[in-house]
Tab-separated table of C-alpha atoms in Angstrom:
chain	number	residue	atom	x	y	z
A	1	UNK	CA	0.000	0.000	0.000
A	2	UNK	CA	1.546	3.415	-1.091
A	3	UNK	CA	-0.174	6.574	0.826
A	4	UNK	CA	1.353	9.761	0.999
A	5	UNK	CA	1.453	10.024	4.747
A	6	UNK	CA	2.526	13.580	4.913
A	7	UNK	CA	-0.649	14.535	3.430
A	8	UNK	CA	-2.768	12.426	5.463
A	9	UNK	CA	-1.018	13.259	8.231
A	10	UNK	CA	-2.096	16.705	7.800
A	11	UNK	CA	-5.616	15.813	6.358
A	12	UNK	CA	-6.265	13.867	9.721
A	13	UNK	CA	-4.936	17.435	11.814
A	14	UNK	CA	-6.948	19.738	10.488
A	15	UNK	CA	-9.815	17.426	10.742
A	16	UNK	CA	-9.431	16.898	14.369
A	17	UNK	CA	-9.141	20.253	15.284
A	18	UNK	CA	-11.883	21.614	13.292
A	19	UNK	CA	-13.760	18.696	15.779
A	20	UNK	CA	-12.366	20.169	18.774
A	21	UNK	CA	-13.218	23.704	17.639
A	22	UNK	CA	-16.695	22.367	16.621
A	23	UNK	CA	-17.458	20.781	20.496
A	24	UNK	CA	-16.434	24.039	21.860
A	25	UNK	CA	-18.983	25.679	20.001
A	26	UNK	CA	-21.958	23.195	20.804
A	27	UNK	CA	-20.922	23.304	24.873
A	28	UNK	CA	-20.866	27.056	24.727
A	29	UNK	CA	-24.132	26.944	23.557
A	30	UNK	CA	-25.555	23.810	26.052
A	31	UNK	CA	-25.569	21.199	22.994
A	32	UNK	CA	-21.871	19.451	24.046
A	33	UNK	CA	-23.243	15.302	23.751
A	34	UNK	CA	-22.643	13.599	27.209
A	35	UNK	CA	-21.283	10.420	26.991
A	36	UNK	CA	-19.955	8.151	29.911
A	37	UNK	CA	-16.750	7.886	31.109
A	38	UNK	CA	-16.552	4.105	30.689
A	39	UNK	CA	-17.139	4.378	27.363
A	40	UNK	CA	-15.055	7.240	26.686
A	41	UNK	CA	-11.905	5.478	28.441
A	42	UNK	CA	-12.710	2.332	25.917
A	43	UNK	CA	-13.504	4.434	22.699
A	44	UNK	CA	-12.300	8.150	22.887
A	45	UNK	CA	-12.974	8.930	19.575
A	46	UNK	CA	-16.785	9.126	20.403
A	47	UNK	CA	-15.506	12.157	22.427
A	48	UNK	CA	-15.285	14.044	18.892
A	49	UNK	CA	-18.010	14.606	16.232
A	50	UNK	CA	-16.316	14.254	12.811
A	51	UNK	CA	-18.273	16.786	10.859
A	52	UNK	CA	-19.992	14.982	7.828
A	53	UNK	CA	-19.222	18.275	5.271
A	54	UNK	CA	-15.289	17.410	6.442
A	55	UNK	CA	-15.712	13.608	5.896
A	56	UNK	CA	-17.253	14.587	2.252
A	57	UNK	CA	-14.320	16.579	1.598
A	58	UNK	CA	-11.982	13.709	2.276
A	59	UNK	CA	-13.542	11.369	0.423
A	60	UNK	CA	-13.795	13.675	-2.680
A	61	UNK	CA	-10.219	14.735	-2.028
A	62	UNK	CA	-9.102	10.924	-2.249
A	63	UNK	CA	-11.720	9.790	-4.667
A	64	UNK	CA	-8.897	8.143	-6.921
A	65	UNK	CA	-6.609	6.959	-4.555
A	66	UNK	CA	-8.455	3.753	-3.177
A	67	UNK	CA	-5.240	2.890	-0.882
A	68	UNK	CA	-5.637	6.231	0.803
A	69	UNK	CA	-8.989	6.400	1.424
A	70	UNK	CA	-8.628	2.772	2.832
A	71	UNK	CA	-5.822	4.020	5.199
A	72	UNK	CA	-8.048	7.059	6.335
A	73	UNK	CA	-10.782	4.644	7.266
A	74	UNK	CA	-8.188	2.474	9.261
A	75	UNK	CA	-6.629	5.602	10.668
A	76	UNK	CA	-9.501	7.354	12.108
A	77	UNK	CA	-12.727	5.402	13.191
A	78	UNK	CA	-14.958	8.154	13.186
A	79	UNK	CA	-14.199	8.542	9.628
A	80	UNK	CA	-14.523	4.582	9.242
A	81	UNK	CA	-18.464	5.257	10.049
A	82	UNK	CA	-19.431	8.135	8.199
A	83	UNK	CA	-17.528	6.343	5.132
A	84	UNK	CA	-18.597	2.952	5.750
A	85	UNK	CA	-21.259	2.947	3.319
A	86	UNK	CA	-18.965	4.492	0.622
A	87	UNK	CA	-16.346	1.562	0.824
A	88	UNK	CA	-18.311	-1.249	0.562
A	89	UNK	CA	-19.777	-0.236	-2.769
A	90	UNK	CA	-16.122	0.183	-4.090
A	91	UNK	CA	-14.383	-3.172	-5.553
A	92	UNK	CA	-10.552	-2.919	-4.542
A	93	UNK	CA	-7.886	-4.819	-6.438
A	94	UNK	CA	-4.358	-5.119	-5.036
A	95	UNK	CA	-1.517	-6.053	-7.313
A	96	UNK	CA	1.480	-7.785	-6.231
A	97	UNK	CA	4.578	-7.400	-8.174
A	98	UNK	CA	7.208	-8.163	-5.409
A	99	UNK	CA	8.198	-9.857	-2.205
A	100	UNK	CA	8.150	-6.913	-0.889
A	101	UNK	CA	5.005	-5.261	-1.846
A	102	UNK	CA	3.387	-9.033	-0.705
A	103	UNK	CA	4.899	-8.306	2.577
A	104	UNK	CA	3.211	-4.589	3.268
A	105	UNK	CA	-0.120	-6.549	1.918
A	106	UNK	CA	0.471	-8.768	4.524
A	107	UNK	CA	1.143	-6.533	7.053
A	108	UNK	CA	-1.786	-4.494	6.849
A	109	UNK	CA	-3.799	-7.077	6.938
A	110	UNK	CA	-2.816	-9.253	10.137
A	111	UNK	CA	-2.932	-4.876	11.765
A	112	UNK	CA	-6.622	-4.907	11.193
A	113	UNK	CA	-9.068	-7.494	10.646
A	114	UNK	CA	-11.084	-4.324	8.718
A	115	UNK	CA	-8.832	-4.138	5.973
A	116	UNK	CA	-9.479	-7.661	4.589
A	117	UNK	CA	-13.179	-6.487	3.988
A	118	UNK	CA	-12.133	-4.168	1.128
A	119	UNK	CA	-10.631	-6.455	-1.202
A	120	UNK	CA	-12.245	-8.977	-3.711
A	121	UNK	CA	-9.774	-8.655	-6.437
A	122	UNK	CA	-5.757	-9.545	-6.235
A	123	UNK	CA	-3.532	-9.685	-8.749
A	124	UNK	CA	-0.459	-11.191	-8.705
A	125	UNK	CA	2.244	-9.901	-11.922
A	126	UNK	CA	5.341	-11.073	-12.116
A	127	UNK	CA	7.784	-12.041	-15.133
A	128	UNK	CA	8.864	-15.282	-13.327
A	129	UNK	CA	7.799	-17.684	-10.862
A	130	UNK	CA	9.723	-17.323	-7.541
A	131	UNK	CA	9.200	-18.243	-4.166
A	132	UNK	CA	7.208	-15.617	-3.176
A	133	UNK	CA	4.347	-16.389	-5.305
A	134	UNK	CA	3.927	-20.103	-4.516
A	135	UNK	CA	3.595	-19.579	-0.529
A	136	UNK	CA	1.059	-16.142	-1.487
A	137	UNK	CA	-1.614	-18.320	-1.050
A	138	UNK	CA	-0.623	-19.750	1.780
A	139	UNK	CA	-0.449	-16.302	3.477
A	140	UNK	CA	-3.431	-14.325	1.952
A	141	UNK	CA	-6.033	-17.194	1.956
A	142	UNK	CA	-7.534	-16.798	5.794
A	143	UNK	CA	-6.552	-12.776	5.691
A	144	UNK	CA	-9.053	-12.313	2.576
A	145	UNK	CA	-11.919	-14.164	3.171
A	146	UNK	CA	-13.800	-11.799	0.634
A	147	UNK	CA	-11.493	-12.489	-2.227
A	148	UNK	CA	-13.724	-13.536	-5.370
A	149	UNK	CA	-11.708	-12.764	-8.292
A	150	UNK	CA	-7.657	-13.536	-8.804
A	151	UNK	CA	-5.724	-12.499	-11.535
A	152	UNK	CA	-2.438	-14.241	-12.651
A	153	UNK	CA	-0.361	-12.375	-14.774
A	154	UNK	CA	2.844	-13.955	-16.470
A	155	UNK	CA	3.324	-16.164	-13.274
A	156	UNK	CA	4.164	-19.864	-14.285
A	157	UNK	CA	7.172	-20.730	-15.559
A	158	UNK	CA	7.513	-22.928	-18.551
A	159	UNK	CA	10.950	-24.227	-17.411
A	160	UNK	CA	10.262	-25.962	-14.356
A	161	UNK	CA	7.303	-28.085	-12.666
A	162	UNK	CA	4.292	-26.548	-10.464
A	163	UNK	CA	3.555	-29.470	-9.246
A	164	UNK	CA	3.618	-28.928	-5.444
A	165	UNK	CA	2.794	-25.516	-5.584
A	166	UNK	CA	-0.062	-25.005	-7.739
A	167	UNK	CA	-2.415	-27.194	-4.733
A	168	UNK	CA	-1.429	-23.872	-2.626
A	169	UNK	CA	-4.075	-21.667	-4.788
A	170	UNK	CA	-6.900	-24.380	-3.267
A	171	UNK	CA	-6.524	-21.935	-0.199
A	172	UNK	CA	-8.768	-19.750	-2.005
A	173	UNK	CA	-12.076	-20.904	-1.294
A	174	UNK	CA	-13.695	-18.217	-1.896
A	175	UNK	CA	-12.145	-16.813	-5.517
A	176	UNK	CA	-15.252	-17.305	-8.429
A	177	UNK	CA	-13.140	-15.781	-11.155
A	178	UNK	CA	-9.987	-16.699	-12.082
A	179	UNK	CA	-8.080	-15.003	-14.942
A	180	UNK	CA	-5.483	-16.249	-16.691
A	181	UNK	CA	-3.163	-13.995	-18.651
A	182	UNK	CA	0.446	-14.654	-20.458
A	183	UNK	CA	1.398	-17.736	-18.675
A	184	UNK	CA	3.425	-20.375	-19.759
A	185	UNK	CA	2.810	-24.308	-18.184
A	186	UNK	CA	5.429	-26.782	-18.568
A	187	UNK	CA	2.510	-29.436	-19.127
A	188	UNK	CA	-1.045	-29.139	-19.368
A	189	UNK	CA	-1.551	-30.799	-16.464
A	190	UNK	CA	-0.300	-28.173	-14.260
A	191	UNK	CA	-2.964	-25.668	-15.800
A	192	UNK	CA	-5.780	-28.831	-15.257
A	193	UNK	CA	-4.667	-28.641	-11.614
A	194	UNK	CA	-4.614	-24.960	-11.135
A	195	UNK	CA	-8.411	-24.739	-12.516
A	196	UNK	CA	-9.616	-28.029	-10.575
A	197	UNK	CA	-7.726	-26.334	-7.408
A	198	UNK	CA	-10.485	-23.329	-7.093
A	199	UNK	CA	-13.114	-25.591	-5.791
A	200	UNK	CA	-15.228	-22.687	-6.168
A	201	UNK	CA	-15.083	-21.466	-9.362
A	202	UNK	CA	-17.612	-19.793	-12.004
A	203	UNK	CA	-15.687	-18.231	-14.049
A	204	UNK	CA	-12.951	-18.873	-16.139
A	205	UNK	CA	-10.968	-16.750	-18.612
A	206	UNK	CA	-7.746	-17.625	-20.621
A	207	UNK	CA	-5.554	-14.923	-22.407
A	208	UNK	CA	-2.769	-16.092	-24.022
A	209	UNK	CA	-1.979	-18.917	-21.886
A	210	UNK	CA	0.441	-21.641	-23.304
A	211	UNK	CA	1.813	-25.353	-22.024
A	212	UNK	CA	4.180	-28.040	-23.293
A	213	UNK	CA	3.678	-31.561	-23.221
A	214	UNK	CA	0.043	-32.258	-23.378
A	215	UNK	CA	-1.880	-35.545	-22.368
A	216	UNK	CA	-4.703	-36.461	-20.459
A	217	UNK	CA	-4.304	-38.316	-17.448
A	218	UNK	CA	-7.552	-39.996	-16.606
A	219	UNK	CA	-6.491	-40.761	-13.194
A	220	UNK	CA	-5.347	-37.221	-12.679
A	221	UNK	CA	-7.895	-35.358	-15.046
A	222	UNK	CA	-10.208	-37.325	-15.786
A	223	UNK	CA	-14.570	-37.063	-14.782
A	224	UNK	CA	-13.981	-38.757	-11.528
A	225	UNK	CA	-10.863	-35.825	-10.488
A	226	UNK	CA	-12.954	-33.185	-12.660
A	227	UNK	CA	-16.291	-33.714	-11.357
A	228	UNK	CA	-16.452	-30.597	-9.053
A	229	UNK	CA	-15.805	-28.089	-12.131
A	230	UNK	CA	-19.365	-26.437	-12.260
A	231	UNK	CA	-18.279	-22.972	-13.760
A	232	UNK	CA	-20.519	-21.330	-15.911
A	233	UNK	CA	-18.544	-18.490	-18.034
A	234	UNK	CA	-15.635	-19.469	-20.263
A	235	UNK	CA	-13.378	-17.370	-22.041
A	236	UNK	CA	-10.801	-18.450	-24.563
A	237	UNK	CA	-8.142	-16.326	-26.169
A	238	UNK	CA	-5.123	-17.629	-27.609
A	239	UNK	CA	-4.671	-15.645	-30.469
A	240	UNK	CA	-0.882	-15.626	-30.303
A	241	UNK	CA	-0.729	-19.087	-29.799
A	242	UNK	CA	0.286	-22.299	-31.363
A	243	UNK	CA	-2.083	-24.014	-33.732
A	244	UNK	CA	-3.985	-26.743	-31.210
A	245	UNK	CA	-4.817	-24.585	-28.277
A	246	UNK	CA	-8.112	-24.200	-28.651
A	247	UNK	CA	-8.822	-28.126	-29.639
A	248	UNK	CA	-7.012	-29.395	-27.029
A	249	UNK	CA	-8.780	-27.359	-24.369
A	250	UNK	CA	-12.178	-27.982	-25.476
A	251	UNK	CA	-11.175	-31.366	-25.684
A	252	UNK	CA	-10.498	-31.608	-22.312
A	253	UNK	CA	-14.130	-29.823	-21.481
A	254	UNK	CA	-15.927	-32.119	-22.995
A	255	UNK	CA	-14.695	-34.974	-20.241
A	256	UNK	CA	-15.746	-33.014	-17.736
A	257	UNK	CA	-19.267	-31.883	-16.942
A	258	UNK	CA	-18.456	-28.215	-17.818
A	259	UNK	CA	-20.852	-29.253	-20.868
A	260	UNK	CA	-23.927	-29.294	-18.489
A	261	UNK	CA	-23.530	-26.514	-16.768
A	262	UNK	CA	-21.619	-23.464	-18.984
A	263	UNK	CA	-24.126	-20.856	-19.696
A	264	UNK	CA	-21.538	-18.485	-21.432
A	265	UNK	CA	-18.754	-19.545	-24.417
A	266	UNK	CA	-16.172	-17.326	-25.862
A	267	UNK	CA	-13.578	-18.420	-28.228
A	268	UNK	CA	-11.204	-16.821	-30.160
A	269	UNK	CA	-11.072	-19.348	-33.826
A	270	UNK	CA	-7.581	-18.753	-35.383
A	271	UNK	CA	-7.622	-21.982	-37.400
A	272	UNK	CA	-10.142	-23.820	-39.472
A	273	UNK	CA	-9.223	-26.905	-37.511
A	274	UNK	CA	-10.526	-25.085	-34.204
A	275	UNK	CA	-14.450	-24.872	-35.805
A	276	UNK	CA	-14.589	-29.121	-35.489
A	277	UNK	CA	-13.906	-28.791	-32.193
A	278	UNK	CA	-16.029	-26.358	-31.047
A	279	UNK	CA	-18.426	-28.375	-33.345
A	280	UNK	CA	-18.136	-31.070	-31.178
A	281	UNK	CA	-18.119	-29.216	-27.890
A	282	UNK	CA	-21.518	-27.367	-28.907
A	283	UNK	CA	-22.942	-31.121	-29.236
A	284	UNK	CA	-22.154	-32.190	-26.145
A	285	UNK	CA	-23.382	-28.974	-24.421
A	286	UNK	CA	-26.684	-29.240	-23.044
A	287	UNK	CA	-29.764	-26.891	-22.850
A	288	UNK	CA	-27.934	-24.381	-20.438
A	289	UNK	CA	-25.756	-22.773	-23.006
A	290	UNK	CA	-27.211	-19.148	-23.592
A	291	UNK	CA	-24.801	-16.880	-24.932
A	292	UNK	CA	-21.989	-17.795	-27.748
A	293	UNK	CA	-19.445	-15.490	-28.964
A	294	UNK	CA	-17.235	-16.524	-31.975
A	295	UNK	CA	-14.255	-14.165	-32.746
A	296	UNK	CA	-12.799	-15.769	-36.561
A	297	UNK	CA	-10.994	-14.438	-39.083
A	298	UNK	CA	-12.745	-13.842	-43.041
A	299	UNK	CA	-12.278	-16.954	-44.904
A	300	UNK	CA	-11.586	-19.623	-41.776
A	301	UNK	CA	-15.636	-20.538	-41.795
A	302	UNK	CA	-15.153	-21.732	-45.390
A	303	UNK	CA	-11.860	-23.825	-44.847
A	304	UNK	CA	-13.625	-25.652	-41.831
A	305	UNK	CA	-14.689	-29.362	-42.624
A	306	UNK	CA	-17.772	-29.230	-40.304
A	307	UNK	CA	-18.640	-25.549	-39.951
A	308	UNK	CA	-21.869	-25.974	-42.188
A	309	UNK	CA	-23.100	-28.374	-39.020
A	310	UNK	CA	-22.670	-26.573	-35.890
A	311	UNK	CA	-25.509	-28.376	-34.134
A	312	UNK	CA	-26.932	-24.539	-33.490
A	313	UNK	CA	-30.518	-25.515	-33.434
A	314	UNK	CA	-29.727	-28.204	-30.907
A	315	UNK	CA	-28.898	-25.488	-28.499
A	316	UNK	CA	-32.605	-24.572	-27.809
A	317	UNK	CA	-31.783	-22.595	-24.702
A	318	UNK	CA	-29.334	-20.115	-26.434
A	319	UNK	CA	-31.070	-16.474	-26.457
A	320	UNK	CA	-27.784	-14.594	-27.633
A	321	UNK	CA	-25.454	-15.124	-30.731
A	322	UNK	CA	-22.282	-13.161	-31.398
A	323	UNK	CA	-20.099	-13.790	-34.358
A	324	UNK	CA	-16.849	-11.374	-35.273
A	325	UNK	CA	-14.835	-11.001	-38.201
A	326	UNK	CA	-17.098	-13.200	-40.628
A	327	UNK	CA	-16.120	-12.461	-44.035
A	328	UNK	CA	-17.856	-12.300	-47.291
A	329	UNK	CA	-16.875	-15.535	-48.282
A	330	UNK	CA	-17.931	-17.412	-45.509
A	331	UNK	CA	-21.933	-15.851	-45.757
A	332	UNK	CA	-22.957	-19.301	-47.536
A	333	UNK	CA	-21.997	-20.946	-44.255
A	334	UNK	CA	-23.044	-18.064	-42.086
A	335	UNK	CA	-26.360	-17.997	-43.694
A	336	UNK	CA	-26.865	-22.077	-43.022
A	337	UNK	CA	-25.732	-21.709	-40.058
A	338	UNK	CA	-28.185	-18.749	-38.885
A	339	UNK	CA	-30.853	-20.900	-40.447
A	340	UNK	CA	-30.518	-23.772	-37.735
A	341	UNK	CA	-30.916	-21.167	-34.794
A	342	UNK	CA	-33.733	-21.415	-32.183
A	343	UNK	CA	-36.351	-19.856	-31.572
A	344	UNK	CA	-35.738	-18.685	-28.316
A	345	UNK	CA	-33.009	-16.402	-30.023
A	346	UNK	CA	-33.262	-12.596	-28.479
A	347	UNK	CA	-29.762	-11.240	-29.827
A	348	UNK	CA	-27.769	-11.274	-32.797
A	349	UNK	CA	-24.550	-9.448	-33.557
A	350	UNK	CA	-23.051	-9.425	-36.968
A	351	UNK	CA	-19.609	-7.537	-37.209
A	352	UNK	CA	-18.518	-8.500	-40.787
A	353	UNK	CA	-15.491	-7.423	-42.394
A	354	UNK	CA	-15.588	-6.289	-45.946
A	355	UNK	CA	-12.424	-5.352	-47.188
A	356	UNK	CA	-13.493	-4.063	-50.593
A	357	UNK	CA	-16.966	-2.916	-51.636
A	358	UNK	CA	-17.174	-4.586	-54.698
A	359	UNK	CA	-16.888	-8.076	-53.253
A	360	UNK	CA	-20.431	-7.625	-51.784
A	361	UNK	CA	-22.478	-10.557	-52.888
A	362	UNK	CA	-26.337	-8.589	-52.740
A	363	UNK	CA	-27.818	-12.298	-53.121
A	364	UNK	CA	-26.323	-12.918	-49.890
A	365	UNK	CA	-27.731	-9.600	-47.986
A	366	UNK	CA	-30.996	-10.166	-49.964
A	367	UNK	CA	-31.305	-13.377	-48.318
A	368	UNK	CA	-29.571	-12.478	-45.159
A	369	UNK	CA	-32.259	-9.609	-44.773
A	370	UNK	CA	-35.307	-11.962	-45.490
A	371	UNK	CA	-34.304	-14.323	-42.796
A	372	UNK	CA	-34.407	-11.329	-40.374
A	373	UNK	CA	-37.683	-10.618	-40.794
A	374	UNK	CA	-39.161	-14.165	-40.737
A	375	UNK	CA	-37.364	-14.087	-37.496
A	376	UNK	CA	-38.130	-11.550	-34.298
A	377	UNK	CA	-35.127	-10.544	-32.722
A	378	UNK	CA	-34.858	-8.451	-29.376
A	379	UNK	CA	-31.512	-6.455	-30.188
A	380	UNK	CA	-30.144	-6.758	-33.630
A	381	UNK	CA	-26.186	-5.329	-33.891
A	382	UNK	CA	-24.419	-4.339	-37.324
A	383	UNK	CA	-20.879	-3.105	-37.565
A	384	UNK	CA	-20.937	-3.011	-41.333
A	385	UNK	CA	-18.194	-0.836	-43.575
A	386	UNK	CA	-20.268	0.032	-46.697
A	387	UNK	CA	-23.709	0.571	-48.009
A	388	UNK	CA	-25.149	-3.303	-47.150
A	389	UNK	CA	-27.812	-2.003	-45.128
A	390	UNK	CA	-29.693	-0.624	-47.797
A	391	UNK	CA	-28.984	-3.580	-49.669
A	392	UNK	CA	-29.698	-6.296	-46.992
A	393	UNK	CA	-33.643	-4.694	-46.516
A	394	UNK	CA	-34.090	-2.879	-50.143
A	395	UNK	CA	-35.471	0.400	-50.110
A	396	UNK	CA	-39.431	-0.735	-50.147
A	397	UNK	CA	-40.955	1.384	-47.543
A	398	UNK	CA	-43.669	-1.342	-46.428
A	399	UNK	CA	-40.219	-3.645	-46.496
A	400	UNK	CA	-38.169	-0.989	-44.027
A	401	UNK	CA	-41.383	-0.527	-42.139
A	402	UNK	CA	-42.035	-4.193	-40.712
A	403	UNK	CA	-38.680	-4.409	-40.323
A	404	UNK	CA	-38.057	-1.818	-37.926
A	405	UNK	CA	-41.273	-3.126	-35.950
A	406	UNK	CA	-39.930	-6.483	-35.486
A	407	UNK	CA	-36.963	-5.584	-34.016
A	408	UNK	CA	-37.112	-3.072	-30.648
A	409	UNK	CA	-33.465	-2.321	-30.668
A	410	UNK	CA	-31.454	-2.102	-33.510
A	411	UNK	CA	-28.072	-0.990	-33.714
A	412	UNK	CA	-26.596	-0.430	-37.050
A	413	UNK	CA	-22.718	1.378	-37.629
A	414	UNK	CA	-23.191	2.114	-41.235
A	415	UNK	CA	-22.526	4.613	-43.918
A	416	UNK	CA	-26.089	4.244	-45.105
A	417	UNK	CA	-28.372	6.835	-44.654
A	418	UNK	CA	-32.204	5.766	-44.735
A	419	UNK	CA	-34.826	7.131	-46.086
A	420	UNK	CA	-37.029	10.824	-44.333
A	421	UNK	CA	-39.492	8.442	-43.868
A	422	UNK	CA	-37.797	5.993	-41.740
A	423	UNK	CA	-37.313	8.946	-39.022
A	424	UNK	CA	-41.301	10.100	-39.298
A	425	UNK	CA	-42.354	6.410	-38.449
């Protein structure tokens, strides 16, 4: 924790004596509060009556600097209740870079049982795996029992095992989140182990993350180990990975009952060979999957062997569909696959790429428009480059019309500019 203490130090005089000034006034005048001597002797700063206009200057004074408007409410009590309501409503993160910043953390915590309360978020960066990291758990589990989200940062070393030390993140019964960013795993078992650890956990979300030697251990990772993994939010994002990232983690998924009980999927598809996989992982999902983002690149769609069968319409709980970076030569599959979606469908985003106007195909956005409005959508996005609006509905008013009454909410980024009668209906 890094305060300016001077200026505390001075915040926290002036405040007092603008209290002491302030009882004088009230006991000249009969109004001094009387309160007993027992208690005064136990809590003597009841003996002063923090103004609130002073307390709202503080906290507007340290509105930015979390860490020192935690140390004022450790400092002085009377500020602690007048403020009370304000730091609960604030999420605090703490990141940990060094031994040494772990240490202060530490410190502040076993001085007051108070401070644990305002944390739900650590983050632990580092550029390699020491000693320090591997026992942080150990230290900060009992001191934060309000932590819900962890962040590792470029923490795991490639070059040596984790073995022993990645059971000391289980300490963390309470984390929900955990978010993986630029780490490196020697096998993919020591990432298996580090998600099964969080007994907890609801939410998962990989950035980057790369291992070595991967193989599935059924005794070590297999349903009867991987039966407690209930989380519900997935995030993948590997795009500067290796081809076989993606693949091999859904892989895993699917042989453990994540399948039954993810409600959000987001993948990053860098590779044709990625769209079988998360063919197959959409199959074995069950009826709790309600949200699916796709981020591809123009032209992967086409190259995939079973992209035209996603399996969509088996999904008949999924009320939100994302897809980014389609091209224009993947709307044959697009279209086919848009055409197996439920019913239950609220929300669709479309962000398409077109890198040249004259490789629009208006068949396509004919027939792309038509299924729109045989379909009634909730929220409909666009992020389109050129004129396809126009194209995708026509220019028929009665067309336009029972378009824009189908959908409530519809959010187009466009260069096309409708019709004056579009804005009078």
């Amino acid at each position: 924790m890094h305060t300016d203490k001077p200026a505390l130090t001075v915040v926290f005089i002036l405040g007092m004596a603008y209290s002491v000034f302030h009882l004088r006034r009230q006991s000249e005048h009969g109004n001094a509060v009387c309160v007993p001597r027992s208690i005064r002797k136990k809590e003597p700063y009841l003996n002063l009556r923090l103004p609130l206009e002073l307390c709202e200057h503080i906290m507007d004074f340290l509105w930015d600097d979390l860490d020192a408007l935690g140390a004022c409410a450790l400092t002085c009590p009377a500020f602690a209740i007048r403020s009370d309501y304000l730091m609960d409503g604030i999420s605090r993160a703490n990141c940990l870079t060094s031994e040494k910043a772990l240490n202060a953390l530490f410190s502040d915590l076993l001085a007051s049982k108070e401070y644990s309360r305002y944390f739900d978020v650590l983050k632990i960066r580092t550029e390699e795996c020491t000693s320090w990291v591997t026992t942080a758990p150990l230290r900060l589990a009992s001191k934060l029992p309000r932590l819900e989200q962890l962040e590792l940062i470029g923490v795991f070393d490639p070059k040596r095992s984790h073995h022993n030390s990645i059971q000391h993140f289980s300490c963390f019964r309470s984390v929900t989140t955990l978010r993986l960013a630029e780490c490196a795993f020697s096998k993919f078992v020591d990432f298996a182990r580090l998600v099964m650890a969080l007994r907890n956990l609801t939410t998962l979300d990989i950035l980057d993350v790369e291992w070595g030697e991967y193989q599935i251990q059924p005794n070590l990772l297999g349903p009867s180990r991987a039966k407690k993994l209930h989380f519900t939010d997935l995030y993948i994002d590997v795009s500067i990975g290796r081809h076989g990232y993606v693949p091999q983690l859904l892989n895993w998924f699917m042989t453990t009952p994540v399948t039954q009980t993810i409600t959000t999927l987001s993948v990053e598809i860098r590779f044709a060979r990625d769209y079988e996989f998360l063919t197959k992982f959409l199959r074995t999902s069950g009826d709790t999957l309600r949200r699916l983002k796709v981020h591809t690149q123009p032209g992967i769609m086409r190259e995939a062997p079973l992209s035209d069968n996603m399996q969509i319409h088996a999904l008949t709980s999924l009320s939100s569909l994302i897809f980014d970076g389609v091209g224009l030569q993947d709307f044959s599959i697009f279209i086919s696959i848009l055409s197996q979606t439920s019913r239950n469908l609220q929300r669709l985003a479309l962000h398409v790429k077109t890198p040249n106007e004259d490789d629009i195909d208006h068949d396509n956005w004919k027939l792309l428009g038509e299924f729109f409005t045989k379909n009634e959508f909730r929220e409909l996005s666009f992020t389109l480059g050129f004129s396809i609006l126009g194209t995708m509905i026509g220019r028929d008013e009665d067309r336009s019309t029972q378009l824009l009454k189908r959908f409530p909410v519809l959010k187009a980024r466009t260069d096309y500019r409708p019709p004056k009668t579009w804005k009078q209906k």
